[in-house]
XYZ file of C-alpha atoms in Angstrom:
604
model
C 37.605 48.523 36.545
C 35.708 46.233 34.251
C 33.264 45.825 37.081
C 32.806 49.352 37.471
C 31.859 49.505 33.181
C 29.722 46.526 33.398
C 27.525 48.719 35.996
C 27.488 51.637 34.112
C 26.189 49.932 30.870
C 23.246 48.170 32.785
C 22.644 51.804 34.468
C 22.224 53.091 30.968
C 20.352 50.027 29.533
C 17.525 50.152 32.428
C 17.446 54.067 32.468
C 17.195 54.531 28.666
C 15.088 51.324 27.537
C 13.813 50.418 30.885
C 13.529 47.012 33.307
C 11.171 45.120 30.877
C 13.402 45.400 27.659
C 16.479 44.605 30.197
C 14.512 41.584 30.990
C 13.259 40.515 27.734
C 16.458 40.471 26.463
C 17.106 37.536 29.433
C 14.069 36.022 28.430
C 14.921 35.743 25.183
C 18.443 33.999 26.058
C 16.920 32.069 28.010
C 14.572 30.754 25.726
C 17.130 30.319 22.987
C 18.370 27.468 25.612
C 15.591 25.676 26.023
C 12.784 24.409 23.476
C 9.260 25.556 23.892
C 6.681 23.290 25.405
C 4.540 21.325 22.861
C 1.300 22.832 21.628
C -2.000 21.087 23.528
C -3.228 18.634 20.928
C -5.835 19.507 18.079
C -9.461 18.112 18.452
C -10.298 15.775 15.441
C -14.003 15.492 15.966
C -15.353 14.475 12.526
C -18.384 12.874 12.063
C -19.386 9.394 10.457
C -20.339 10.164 7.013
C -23.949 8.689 5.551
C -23.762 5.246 3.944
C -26.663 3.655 2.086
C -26.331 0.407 -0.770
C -28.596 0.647 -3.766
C -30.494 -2.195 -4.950
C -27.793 -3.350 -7.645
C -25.555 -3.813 -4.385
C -23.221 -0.099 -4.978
C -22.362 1.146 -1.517
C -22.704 4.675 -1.200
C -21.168 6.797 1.240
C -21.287 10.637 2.019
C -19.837 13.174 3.501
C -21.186 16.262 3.725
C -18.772 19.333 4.013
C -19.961 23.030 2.689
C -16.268 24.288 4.025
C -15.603 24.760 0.436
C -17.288 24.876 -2.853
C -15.645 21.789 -4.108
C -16.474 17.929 -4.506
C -14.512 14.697 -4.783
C -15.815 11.945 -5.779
C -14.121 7.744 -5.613
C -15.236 5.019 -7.158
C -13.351 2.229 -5.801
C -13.207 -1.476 -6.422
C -12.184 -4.414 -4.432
C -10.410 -6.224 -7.146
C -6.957 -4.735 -8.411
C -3.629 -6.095 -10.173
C -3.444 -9.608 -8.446
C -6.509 -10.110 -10.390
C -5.295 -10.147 -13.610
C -5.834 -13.536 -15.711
C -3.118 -16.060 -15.408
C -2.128 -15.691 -18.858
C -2.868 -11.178 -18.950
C -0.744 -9.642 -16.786
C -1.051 -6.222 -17.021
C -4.891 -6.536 -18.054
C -6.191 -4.426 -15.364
C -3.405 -1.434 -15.832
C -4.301 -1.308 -19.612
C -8.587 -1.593 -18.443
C -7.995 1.601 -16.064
C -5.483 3.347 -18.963
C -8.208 3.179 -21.162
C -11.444 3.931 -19.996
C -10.926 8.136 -20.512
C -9.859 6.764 -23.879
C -13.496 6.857 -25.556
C -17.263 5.921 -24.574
C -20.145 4.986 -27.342
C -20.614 9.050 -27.179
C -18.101 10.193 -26.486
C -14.276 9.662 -28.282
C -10.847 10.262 -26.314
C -10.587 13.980 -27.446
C -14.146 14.811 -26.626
C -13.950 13.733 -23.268
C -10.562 15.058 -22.464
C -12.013 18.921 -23.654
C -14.887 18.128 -21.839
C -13.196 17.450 -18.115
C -10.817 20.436 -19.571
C -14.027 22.812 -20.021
C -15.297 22.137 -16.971
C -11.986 23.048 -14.596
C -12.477 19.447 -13.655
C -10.150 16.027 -12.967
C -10.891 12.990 -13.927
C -8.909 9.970 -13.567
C -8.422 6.027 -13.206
C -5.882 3.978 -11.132
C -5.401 0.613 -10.145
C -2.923 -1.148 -7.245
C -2.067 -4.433 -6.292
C -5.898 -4.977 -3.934
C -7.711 -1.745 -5.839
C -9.316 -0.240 -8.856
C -10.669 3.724 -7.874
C -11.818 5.983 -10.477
C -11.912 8.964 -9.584
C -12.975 12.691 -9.879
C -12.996 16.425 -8.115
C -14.477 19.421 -9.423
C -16.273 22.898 -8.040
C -19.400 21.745 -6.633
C -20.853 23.877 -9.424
C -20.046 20.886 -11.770
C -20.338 18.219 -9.636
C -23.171 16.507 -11.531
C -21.432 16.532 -15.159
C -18.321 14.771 -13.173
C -20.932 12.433 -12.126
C -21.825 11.871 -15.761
C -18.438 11.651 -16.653
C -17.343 9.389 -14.204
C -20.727 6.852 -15.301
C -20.182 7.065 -18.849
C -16.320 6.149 -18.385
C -17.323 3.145 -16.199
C -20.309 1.639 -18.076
C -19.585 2.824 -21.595
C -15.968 2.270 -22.992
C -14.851 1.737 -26.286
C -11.696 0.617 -25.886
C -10.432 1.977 -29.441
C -7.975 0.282 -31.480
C -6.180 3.016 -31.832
C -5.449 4.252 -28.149
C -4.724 0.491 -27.337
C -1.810 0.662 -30.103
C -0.683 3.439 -28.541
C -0.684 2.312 -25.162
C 0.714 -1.046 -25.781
C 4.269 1.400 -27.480
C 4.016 3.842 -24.725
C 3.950 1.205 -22.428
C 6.320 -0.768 -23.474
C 8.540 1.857 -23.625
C 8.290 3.182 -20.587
C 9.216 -0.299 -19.398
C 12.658 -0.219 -20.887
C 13.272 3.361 -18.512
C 11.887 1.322 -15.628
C 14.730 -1.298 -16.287
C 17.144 1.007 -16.045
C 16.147 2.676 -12.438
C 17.776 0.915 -9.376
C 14.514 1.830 -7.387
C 12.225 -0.596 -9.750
C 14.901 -3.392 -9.917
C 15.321 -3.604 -6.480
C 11.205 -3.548 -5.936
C 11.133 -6.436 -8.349
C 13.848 -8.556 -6.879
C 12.356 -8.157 -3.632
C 8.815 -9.224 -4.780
C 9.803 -12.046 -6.399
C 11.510 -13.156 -3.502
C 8.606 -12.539 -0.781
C 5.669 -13.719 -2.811
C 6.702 -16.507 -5.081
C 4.178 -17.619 -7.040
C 1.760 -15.279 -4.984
C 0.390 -12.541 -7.731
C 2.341 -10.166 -5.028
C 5.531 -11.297 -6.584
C 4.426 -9.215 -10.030
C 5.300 -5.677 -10.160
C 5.152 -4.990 -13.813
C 4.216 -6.725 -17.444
C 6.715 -8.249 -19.547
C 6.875 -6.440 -23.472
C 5.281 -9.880 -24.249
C 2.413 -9.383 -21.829
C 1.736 -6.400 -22.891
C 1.349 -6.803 -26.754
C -1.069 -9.594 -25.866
C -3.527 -7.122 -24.825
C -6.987 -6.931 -26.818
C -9.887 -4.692 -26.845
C -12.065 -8.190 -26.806
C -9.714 -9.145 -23.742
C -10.671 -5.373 -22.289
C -14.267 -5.234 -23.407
C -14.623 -9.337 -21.594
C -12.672 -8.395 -18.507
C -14.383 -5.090 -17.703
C -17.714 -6.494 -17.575
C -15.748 -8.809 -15.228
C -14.475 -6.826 -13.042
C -16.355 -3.251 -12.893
C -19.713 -4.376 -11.145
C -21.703 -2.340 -8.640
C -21.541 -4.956 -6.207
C -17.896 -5.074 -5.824
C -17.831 -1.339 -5.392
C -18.117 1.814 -3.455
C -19.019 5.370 -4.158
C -17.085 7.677 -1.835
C -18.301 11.725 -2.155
C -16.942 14.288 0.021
C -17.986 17.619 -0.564
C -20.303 20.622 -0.731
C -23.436 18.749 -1.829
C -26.831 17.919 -0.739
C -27.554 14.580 0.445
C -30.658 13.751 -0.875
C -30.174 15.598 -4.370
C -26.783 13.540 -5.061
C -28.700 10.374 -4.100
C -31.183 11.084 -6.785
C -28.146 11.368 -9.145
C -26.164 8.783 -8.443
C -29.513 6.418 -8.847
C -30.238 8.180 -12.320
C -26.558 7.515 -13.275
C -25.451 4.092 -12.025
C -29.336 2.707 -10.799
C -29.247 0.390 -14.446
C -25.615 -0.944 -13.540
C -26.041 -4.776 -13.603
C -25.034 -6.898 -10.818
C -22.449 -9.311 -11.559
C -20.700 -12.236 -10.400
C -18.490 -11.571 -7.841
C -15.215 -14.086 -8.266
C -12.630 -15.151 -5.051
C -9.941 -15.630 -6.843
C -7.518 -18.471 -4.398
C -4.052 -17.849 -4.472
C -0.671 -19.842 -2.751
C 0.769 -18.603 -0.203
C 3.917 -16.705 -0.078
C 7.078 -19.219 0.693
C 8.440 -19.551 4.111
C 12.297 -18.181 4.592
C 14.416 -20.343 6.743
C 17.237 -18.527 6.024
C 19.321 -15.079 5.060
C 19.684 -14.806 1.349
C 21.135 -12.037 -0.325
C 20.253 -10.799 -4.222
C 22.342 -8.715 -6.505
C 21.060 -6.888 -9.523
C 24.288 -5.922 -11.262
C 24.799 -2.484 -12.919
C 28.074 -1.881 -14.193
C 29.185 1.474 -13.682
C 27.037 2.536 -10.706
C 28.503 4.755 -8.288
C 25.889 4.230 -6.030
C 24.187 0.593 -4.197
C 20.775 0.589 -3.852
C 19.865 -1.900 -0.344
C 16.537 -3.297 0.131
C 16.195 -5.272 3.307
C 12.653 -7.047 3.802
C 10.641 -9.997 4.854
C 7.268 -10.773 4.948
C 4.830 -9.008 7.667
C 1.286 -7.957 8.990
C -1.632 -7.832 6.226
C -3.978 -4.454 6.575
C -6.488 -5.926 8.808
C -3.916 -7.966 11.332
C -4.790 -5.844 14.814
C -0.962 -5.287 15.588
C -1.441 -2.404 13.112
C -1.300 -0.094 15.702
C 1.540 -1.030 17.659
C 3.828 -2.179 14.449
C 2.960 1.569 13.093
C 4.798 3.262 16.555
C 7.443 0.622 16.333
C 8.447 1.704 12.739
C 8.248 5.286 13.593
C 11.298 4.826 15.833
C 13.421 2.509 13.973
C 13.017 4.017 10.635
C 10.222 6.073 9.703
C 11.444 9.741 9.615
C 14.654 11.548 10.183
C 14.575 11.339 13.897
C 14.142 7.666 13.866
C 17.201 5.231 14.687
C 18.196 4.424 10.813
C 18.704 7.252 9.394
C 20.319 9.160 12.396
C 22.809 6.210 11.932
C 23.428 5.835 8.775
C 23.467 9.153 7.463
C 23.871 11.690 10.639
C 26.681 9.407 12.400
C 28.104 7.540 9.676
C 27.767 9.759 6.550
C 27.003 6.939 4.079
C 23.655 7.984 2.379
C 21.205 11.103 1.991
C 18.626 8.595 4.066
C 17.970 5.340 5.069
C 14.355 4.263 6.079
C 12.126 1.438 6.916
C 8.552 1.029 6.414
C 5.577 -1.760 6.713
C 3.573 -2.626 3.259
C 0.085 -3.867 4.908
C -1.809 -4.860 1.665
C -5.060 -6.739 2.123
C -3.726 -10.643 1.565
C -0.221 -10.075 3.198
C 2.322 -7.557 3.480
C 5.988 -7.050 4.567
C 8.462 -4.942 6.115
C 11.449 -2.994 4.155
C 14.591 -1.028 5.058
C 15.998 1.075 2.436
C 18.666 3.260 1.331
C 20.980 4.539 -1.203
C 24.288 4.083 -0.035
C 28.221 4.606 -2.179
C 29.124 1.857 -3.644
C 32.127 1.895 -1.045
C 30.508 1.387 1.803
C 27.811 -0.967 0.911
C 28.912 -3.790 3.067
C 29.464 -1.093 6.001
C 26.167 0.407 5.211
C 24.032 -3.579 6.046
C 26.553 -3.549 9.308
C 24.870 -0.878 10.797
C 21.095 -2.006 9.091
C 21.595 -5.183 10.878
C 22.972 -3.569 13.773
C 19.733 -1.408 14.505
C 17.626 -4.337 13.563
C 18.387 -6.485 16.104
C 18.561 -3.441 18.664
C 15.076 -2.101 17.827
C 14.058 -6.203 18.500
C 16.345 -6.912 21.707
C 16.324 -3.194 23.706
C 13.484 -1.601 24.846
C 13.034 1.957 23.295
C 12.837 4.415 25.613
C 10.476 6.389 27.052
C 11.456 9.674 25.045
C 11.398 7.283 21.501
C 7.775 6.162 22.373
C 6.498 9.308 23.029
C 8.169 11.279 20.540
C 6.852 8.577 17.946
C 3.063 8.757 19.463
C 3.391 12.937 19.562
C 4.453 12.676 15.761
C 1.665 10.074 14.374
C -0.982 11.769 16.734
C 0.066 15.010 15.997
C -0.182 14.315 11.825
C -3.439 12.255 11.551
C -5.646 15.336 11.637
C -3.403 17.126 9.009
C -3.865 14.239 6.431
C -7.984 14.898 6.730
C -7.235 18.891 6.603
C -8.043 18.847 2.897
C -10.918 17.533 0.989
C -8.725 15.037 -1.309
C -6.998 13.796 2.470
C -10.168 13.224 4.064
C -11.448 11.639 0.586
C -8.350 9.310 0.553
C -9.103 7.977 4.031
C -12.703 7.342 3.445
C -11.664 5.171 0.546
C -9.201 3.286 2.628
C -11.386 2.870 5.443
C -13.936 1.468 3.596
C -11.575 -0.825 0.975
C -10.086 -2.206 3.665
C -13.238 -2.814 5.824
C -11.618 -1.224 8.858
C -13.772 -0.705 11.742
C -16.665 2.381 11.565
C -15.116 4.596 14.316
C -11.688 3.881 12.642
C -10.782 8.019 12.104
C -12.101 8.275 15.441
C -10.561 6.139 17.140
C -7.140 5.909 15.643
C -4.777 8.502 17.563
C -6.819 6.481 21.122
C -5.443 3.205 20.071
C -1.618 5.256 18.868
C -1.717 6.642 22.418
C -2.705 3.091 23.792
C 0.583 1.518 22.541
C 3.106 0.454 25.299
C 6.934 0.065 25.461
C 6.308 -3.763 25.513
C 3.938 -4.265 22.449
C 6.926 -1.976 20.671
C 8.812 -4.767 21.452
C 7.180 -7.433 20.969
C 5.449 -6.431 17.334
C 9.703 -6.034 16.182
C 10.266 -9.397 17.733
C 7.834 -10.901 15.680
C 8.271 -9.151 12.623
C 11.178 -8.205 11.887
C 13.346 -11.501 10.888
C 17.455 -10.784 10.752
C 18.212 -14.447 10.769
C 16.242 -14.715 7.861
C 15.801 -11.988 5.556
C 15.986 -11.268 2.292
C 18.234 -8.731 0.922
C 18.829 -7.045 -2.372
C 20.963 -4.948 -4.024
C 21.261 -2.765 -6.714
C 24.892 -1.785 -7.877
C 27.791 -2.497 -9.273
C 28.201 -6.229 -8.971
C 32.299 -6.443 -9.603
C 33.113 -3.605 -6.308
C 30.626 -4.867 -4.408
C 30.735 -8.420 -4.156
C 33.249 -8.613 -1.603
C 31.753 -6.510 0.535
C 28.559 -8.498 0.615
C 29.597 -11.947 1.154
C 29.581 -11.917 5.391
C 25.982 -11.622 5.295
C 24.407 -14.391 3.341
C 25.773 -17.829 1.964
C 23.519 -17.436 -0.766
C 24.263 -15.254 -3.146
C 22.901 -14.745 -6.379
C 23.454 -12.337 -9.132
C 21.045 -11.085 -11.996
C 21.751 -8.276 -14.934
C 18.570 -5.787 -15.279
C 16.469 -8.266 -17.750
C 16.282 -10.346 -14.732
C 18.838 -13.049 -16.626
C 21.149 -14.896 -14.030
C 24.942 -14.057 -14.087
C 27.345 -16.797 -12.396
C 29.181 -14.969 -9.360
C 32.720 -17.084 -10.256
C 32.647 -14.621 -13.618
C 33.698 -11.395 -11.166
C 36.525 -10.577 -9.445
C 38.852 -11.596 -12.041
C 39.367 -8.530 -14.254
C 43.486 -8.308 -12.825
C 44.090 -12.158 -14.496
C 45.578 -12.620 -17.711
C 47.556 -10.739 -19.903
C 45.976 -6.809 -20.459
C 43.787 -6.652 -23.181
C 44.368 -4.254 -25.672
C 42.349 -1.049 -25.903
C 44.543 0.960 -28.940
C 42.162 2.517 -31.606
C 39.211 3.893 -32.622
C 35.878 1.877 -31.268
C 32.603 2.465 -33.128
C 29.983 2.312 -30.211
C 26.131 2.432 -29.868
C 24.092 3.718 -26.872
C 21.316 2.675 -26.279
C 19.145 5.328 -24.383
C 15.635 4.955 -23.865
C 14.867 2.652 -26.312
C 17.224 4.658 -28.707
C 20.177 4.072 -30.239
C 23.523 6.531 -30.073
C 27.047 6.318 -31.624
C 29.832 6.697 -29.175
C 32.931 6.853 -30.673
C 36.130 6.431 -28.746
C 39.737 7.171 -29.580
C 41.866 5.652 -27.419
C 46.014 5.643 -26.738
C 47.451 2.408 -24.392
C 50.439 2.415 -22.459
C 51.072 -0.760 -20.669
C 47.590 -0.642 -18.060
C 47.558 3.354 -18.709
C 44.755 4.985 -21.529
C 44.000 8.225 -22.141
C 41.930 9.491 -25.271
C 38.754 11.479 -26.351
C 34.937 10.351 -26.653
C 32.412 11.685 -28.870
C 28.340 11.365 -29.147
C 25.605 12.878 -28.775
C 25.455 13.654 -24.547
C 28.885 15.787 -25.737
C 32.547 15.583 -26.540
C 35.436 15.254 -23.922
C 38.845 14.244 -23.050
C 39.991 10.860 -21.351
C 42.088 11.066 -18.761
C 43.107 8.254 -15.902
C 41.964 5.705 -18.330
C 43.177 1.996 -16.851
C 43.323 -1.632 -18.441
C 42.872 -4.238 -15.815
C 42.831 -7.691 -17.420
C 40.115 -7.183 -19.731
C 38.576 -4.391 -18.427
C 38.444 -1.246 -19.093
C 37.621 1.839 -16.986
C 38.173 5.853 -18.181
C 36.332 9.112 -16.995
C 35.675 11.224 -19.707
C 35.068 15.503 -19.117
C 32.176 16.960 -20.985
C 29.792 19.175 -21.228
C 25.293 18.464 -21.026
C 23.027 21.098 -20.854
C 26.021 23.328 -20.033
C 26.363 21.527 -16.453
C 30.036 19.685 -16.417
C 30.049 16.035 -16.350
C 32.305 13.195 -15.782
C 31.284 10.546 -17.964
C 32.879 7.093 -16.185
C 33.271 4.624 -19.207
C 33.393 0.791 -17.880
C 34.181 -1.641 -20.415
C 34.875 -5.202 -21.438
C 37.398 -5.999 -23.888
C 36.950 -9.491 -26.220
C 39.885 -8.812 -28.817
C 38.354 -6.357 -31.303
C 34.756 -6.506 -29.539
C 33.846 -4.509 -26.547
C 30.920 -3.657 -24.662
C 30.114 -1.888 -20.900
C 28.147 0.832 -19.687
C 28.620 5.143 -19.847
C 27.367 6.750 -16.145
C 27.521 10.148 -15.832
C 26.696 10.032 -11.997
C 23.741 12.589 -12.332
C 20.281 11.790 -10.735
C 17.643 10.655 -13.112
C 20.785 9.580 -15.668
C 20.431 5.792 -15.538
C 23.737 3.844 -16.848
C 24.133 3.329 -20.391
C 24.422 -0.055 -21.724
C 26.927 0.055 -25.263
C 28.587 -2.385 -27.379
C 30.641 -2.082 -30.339
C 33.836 -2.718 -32.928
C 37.274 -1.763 -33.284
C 37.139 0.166 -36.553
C 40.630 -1.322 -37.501
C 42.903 -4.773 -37.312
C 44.196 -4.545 -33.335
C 46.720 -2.476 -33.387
C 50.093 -2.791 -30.544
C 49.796 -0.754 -27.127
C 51.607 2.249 -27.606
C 53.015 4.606 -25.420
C 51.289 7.516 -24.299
C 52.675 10.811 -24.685
């Protein structure tokens, strides 16, 4: 019977809607079940831009596109952070800060309506190898940028003034940077790497910073900004020989200076795993950083050690993260990449893990590690990673400001002239072998350095299978003896009755917290009160001298669980407030009892 039905409704679909919609909808299933067949690849036929050196020794290079009626211009240097006087860190940071802060005729509010008048963007920047000021506008304006640009480089003031008020902004935005896991793990790591190597810097101290002087900045910029140490990138809708005759009228009276190679020591040599802890009380979250040194930009195994990361770590399809987070559920995404800088680089694996599963978390790291050195990848992972960094390259030159970008690193870098044209040839040229062999010899399990960012007192434990080294730091960098944790549940339980007068400190600001607690035996329960909101304490819990409660509340009308963790020293106590929110760095407090310790009573 139902055979009988089945013929009647194909009777009716083919005589009502005909064989080809009968068939299309079989196509379609069928295609549902099977992916479609990769596009042919793009062309990338660009052409090698125009590069001339003026007398004063500025390199000039061109490229001339009408696509659009816009122009970008680069002015990059070949000297950058690790250049910075021994005794001025952060010199060269404050010199590229500055120089849109005033000319001799122009001041900081004149230029800044100026580049706002004319739709335009100008800017300075400096890394750890490079200095690039830069500047885009409609090609309609493309000879006031020019000016702009000039006047900035050869004419700042450096006023008193904006250097105070870098010098506070700065150091203030050093005390956020102290509280994200992200920069404390980046300057554990460097440390570790590079030594005494200027690498090993990532940021200023306070101290460094206020020692900064516009004689310092006036000295060092005639130092360091000289046309012979410098390139002039333009990509754009111009005209050759016009923008020539510009960029001689604008930067032909630049004076050559001396150009100074700066030696530095070399980064130490690991003989060993060691692991690093930067402890924040209160986090609910680890942050790992797994690294050792690696390939410099110009080593020729870039090639190679660029496929190779694409299939251990580089994307979501790569081995990491469809381990860690697809099969084991431990993090949003876990990642590895290859820092090539010009006088060394290194290799990194990253991710945010709970603090729960930390130690799990560098079990599987290490695990795909040593895979990705000792297993071939297969056939499918190689080309998959050569289809992907192939099939990308001619996106990133797409727009004007991609195509700008790698001109500037091309020529930074000294990579070869046919570099754009060559590159997705010498992807495609990589083999299974040199996959293997670039992870073999530079990726280091045995010994590796390894950092991370969390909650010292839960994850401890956890850590100490992988390194017989371990040493622990608080966020000011200040070394904290690992025997002081893991004894919060000795001794008698400390006390937490009463009402503590706290203060926050947030951002450089200070808050009052004020707690009211009630103490039975190890149980608490109470109220909090401050600023971020009020709420109720519930599943509070003495251990020894510690203290841990999760208070309700209420922030920008989004419910929050504030988790209090403190430390208890008779009348004294101090500990960080997390709320668990992203961008909502702990909370360091400390504070008094506001009474004589009172007995631990019993909770109603």
């Amino acid at each position: 019977m139902n055979k009988i039905i089945n013929i009647i409704i194909l009777t009716f679909i083919i005589s009502t809607f005909g064989i080809s919609t009968f068939a299309q909808k079989t196509m379609n299933e069928d295609f549902r079940k099977t992916a479609p067949a990769p596009l042919a690849p793009k062309p990338f036929d660009i052409p090698k831009p125009f590069e001339t050196v003026l007398p004063n020794g500025l390199k000039v290079v061109i490229f001339e596109n009408n696509r659009l009626p816009l122009v970008s211009y680069r002015l990059a240097f070949k000297t950058g952070e690790i250049n910075d006087p021994v005794d001025s860190t952060g010199l060269t940071s404050a010199l590229t800060s500055m120089l849109n802060e005033g000319t001799r005729t122009r001041s900081s509010k004149q230029l800044a309506e100026e580049i706002e008048r004319l739709g335009a963007s100008v800017s300075a920047n400096a890394n750890e190898d490079n200095t690039i000021v830069s500047g885009s506008a409609l090609s309609l304006y493309s000879s006031d940028v020019l000016r702009l640009m000039a006047d900035m480089v050869l004419n700042p003031t450096f006023p008193e003034s904006e250097l105070a008020l870098y010098k506070k902004n700065t150091i203030e935005n050093l005390k956020y940077q102290h509280s994200q896991p992200g920069f404390l793990a980046d300057e554990q790591i460097s440390k570790i790497l590079y030594g005494t190597h200027p690498y090993s810097i990532v940021s200023p101290s306070d101290a460094d910073v206020e020692k900064i002087t516009r004689e310092k900045l006036l000295t060092f910029r005639d130092k360091m900004l000289v046309p012979n140490n410098a390139t002039l990138i333009v990509v754009g809708d111009v005209n050759r020989e016009n923008l020539l005759k510009e960029i001689k009228d604008n930067f032909g009276d630049w004076k050559k200076g001396t150009r100074e190679d700066m030696k530095f020591s070399a980064p130490p040599t690991r003989s060993a795993t060691t692991l690093t802890v930067v402890d924040r009380p209160g986090s609910i979250q680890s942050n790992i950083v797994i690294a050792n040194l690696a390939i410099d930009r110009s080593n020729p195994d870039y090639f190679p050690v660029l496929v190779m990361n694409q299939v251990l770590g580089a994307g979501p399809s790569s081995r990491l993260f469809m381990n860690l987070r697809e099969a084991k559920g431990y993090t949003y995404g876990a990642y590895s990449q290859f820092d090539a800088k010009r006088l060394a680089g290194n290799f990194q694996a990253t991710a945010e893990v709970r603090s729960p599963v930390t130690g799990d978390s560098l079990k599987e790291f290490f695990y795909e590690l040593n895979r990705i050195r000792n297993e071939k990848a297969t056939e499918k992972e190689l080309k998959d990673a050569k289809s992907y960094l192939t099939g990308v390259f001619p996106l990133k030159a797409e727009t004007q400001e991609g195509l700008t970008n790698l001109l500037v690193s091309q020529q930074l870098y000294d990579l070869p002239a046919d570099y754009l044209q060559t590159y997705r040839d010498k992807i495609n040229a990589v083999t299974l072998d040199d996959v293997e062999r670039v992870a073999k010899k530079y990726i280091s399990p045995d010994k590796i350095a390894i950092v991370v960012v969390g909650d010292a007192e839960e994850i401890l434990p956890q850590l100490k299978p992988y390194s017989t080294k371990i040493e622990v730091f608080d966020a000011a960098g200040k070394a904290i003896d690992t025997s002081s944790y893991g004894k919060s549940s000795s001794g008698a339980t400390a006390n937490a009755n009463g009402k503590w007068n706290l203060m926050l400190e947030a951002q450089g600001q200070k808050l009052p917290v004020t707690l009211m607690l009630k103490q039975e035996g190890e149980k608490v329960i109470g109220s909090l009160e401050s600023m971020l909101g009020k709420g109720e304490i519930t599943g509070g819990k003495v251990n020894g001298n510690k203290f841990v409660g999760t208070a309700k509340t209420e922030i920008q009308g989004q419910l929050v669980d504030l988790t209090i963790n403190g430390t208890i020293d008779g009348d004294t106590m101090k500990g960080v407030i997390n709320s668990g929110m992203p961008g909502f760095p702990p909370l360091p407090f400390e504070g008094t009892r506001a009474s004589a310790s009172q007995p631990a009573t019993k909770v109603n």
